[in-house]
PDB file of C-alpha atoms in Angstrom:
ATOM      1  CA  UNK Q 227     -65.019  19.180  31.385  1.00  0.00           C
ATOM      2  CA  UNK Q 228     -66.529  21.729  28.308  1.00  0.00           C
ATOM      3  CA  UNK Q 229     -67.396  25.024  29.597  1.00  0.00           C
ATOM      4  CA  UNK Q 230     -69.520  27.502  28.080  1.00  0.00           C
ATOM      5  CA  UNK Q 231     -69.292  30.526  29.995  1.00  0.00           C
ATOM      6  CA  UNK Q 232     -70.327  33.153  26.910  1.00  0.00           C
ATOM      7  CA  UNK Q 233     -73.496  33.530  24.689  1.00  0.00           C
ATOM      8  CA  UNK Q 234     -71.407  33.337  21.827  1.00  0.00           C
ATOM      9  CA  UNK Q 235     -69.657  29.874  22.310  1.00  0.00           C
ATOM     10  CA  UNK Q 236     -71.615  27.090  21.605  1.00  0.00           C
ATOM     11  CA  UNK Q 237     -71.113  22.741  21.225  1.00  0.00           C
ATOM     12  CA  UNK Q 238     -71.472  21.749  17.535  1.00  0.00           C
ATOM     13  CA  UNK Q 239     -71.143  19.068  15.221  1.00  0.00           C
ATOM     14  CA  UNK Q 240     -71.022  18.074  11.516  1.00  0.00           C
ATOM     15  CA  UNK Q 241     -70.471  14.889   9.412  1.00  0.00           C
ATOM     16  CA  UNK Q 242     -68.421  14.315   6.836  1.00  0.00           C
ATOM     17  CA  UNK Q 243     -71.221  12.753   4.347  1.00  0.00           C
ATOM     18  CA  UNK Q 244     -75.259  13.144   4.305  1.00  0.00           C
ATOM     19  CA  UNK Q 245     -76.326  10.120   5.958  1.00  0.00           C
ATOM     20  CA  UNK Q 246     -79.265   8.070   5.055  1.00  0.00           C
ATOM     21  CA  UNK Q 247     -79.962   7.348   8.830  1.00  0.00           C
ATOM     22  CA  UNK Q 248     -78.939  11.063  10.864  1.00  0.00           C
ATOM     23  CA  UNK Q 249     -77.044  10.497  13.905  1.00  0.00           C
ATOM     24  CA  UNK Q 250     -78.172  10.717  17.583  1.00  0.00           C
ATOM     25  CA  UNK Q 251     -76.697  12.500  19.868  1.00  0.00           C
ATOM     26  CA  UNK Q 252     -77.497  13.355  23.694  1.00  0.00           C
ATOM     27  CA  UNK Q 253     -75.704  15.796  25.952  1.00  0.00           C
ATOM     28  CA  UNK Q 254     -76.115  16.915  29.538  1.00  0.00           C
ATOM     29  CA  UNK Q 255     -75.015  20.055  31.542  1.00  0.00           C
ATOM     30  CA  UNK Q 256     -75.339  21.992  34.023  1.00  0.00           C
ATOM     31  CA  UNK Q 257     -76.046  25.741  34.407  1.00  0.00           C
ATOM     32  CA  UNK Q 258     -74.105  27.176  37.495  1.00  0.00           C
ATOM     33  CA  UNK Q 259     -76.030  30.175  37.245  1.00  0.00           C
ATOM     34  CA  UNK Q 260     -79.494  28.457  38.948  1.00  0.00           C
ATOM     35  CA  UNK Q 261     -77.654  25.393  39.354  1.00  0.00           C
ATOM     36  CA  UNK Q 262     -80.366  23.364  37.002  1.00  0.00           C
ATOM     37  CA  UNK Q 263     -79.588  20.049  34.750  1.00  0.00           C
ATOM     38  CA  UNK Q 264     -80.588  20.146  31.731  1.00  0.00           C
ATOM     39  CA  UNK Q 265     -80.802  17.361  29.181  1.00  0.00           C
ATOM     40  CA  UNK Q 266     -80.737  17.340  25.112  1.00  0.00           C
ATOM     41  CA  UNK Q 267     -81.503  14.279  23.002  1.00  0.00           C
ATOM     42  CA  UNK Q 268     -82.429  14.824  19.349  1.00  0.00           C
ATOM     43  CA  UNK Q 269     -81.957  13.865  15.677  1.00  0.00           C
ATOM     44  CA  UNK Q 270     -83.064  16.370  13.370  1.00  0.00           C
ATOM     45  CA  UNK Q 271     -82.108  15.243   9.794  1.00  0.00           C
ATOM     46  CA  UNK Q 272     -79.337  17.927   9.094  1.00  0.00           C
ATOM     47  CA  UNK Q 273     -76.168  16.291   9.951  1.00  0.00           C
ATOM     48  CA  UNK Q 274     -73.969  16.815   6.963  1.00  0.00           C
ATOM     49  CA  UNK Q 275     -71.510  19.425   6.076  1.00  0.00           C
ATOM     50  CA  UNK Q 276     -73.909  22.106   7.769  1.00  0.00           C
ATOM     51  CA  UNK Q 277     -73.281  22.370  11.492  1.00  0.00           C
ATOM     52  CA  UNK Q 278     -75.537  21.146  13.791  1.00  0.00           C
ATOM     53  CA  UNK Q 279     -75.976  22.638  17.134  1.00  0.00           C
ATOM     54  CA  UNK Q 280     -75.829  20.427  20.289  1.00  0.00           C
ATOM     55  CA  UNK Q 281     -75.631  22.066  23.531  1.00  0.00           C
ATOM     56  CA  UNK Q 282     -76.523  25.797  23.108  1.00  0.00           C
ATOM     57  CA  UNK Q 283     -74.500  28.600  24.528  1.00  0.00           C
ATOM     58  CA  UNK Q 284     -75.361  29.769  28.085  1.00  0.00           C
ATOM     59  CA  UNK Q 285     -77.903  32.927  28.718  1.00  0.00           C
ATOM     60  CA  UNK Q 286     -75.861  35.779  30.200  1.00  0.00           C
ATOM     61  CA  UNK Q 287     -73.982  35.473  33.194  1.00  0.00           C
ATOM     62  CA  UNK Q 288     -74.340  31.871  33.147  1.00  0.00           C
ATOM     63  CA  UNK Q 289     -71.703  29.380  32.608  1.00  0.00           C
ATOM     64  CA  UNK Q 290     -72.529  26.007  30.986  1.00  0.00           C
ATOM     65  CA  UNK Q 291     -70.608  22.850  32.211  1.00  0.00           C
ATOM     66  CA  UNK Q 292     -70.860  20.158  29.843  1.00  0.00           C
ATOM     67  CA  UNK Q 293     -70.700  16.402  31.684  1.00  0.00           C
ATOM     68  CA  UNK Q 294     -71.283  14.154  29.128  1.00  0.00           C
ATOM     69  CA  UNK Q 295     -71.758  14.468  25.009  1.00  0.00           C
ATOM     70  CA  UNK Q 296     -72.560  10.761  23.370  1.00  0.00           C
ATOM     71  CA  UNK Q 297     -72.887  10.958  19.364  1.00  0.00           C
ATOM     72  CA  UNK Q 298     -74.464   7.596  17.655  1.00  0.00           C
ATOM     73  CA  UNK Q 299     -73.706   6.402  14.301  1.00  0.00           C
ATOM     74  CA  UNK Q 300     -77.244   5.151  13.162  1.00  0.00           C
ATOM     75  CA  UNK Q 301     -76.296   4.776   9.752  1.00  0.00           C
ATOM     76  CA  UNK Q 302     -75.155   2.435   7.623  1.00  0.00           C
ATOM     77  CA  UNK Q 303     -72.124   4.292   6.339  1.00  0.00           C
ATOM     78  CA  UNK Q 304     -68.600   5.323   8.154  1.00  0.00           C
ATOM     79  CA  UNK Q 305     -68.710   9.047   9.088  1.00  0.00           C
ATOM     80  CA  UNK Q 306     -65.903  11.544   9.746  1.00  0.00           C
ATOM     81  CA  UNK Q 307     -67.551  13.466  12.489  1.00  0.00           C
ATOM     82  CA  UNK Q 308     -66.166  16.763  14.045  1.00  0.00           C
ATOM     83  CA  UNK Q 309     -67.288  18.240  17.156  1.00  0.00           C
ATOM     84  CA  UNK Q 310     -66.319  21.763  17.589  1.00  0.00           C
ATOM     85  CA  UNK Q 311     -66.200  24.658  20.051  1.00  0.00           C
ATOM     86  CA  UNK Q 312     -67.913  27.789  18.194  1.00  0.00           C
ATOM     87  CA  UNK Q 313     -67.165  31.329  19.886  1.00  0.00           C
ATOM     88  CA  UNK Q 314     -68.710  33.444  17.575  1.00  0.00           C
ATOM     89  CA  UNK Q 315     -68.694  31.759  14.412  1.00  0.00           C
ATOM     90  CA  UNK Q 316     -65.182  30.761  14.711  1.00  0.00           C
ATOM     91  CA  UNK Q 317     -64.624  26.631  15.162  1.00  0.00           C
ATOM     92  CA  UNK Q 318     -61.990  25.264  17.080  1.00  0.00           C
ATOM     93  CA  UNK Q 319     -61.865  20.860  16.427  1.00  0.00           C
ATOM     94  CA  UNK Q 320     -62.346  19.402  19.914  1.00  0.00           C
ATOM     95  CA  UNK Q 321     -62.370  15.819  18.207  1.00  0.00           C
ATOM     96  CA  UNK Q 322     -62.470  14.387  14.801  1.00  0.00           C
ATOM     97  CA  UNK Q 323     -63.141  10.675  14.337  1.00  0.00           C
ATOM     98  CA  UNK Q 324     -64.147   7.981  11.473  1.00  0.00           C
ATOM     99  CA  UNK Q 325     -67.267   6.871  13.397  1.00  0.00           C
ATOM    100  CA  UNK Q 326     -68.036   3.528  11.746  1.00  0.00           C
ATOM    101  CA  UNK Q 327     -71.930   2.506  11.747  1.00  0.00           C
ATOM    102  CA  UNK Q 328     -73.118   0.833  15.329  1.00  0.00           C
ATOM    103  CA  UNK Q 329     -70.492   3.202  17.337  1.00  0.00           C
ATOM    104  CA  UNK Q 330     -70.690   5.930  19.692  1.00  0.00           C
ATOM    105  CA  UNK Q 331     -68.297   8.644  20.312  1.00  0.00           C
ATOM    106  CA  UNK Q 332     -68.696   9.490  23.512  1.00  0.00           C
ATOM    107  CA  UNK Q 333     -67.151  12.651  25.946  1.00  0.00           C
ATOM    108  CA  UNK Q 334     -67.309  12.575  29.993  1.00  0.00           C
ATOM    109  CA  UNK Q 335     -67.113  14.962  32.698  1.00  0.00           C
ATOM    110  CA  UNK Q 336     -63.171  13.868  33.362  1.00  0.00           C
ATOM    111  CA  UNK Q 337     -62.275  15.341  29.587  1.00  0.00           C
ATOM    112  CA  UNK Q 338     -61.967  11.834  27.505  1.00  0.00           C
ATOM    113  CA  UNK Q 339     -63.336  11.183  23.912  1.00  0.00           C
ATOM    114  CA  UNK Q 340     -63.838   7.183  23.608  1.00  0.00           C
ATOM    115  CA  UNK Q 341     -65.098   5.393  20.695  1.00  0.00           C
ATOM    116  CA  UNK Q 342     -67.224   2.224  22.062  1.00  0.00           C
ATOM    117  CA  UNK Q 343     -68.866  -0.826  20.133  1.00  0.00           C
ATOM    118  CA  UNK Q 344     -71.645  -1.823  21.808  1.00  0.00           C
ATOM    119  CA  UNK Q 345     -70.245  -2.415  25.487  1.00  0.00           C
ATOM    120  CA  UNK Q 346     -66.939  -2.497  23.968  1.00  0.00           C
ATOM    121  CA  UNK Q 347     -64.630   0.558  24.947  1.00  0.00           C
ATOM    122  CA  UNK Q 348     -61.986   1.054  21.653  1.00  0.00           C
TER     123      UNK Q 348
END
């Protein structure tokens, strides 16, 4: 599992290449300070070299337990996407893959990256 136990780290990703269609992404976590689940789902046009922010860091004296992370390839192009760990402006590569269009990259709650076609597990 991805923890975020400081306001300064954050989950983020970036593409390799603009894309024509942005990708999805949805992530879910839970806050063990009140013990709430929270869900994210969004695609907001900016996935390209700029990083874009998918699970925000924690408030203050809360820690952030990331379960699952699944990133889409909408578009018609192959993408090199990176997710990253950012403490403070510094990024540390959880996973870098060549996403091709139609797959998902997706990250559980027992610590695995898998790249799936469809209902097809690479």
């Amino acid at each position: 599992m991805l923890i975020l136990d400081a306001t300064t780290k954050s989950l983020r990703v970036f593409t390799s290449a603009t894309p024509t269609t942005d990708l999805t992404y949805y992530a879910s976590y839970v806050d063990l300070s009140s013990l709430a689940v929270s869900n994210i789902a969004a695609s907001n046009g900016t996935f390209d070299e700029t990083e874009t922010t998918i699970v925000a860091a924690p408030g203050a004296s809360t820690q952030r337990q990331i379960k699952y992370v699944s990133l889409y390839n909408a578009d018609s192009q192959i993408q090199t996407v990176t997710v990253v760990l950012d403490v403070s402006g510094t990024n540390t590569v959880l996973a870098q893959v060549l996403l091709q269009p139609g797959y998902t990259l997706t990250y559980n709650n027992d610590g695995k990256w898998e790249i799936i076609n469809g209902a097809q597990v690479m």
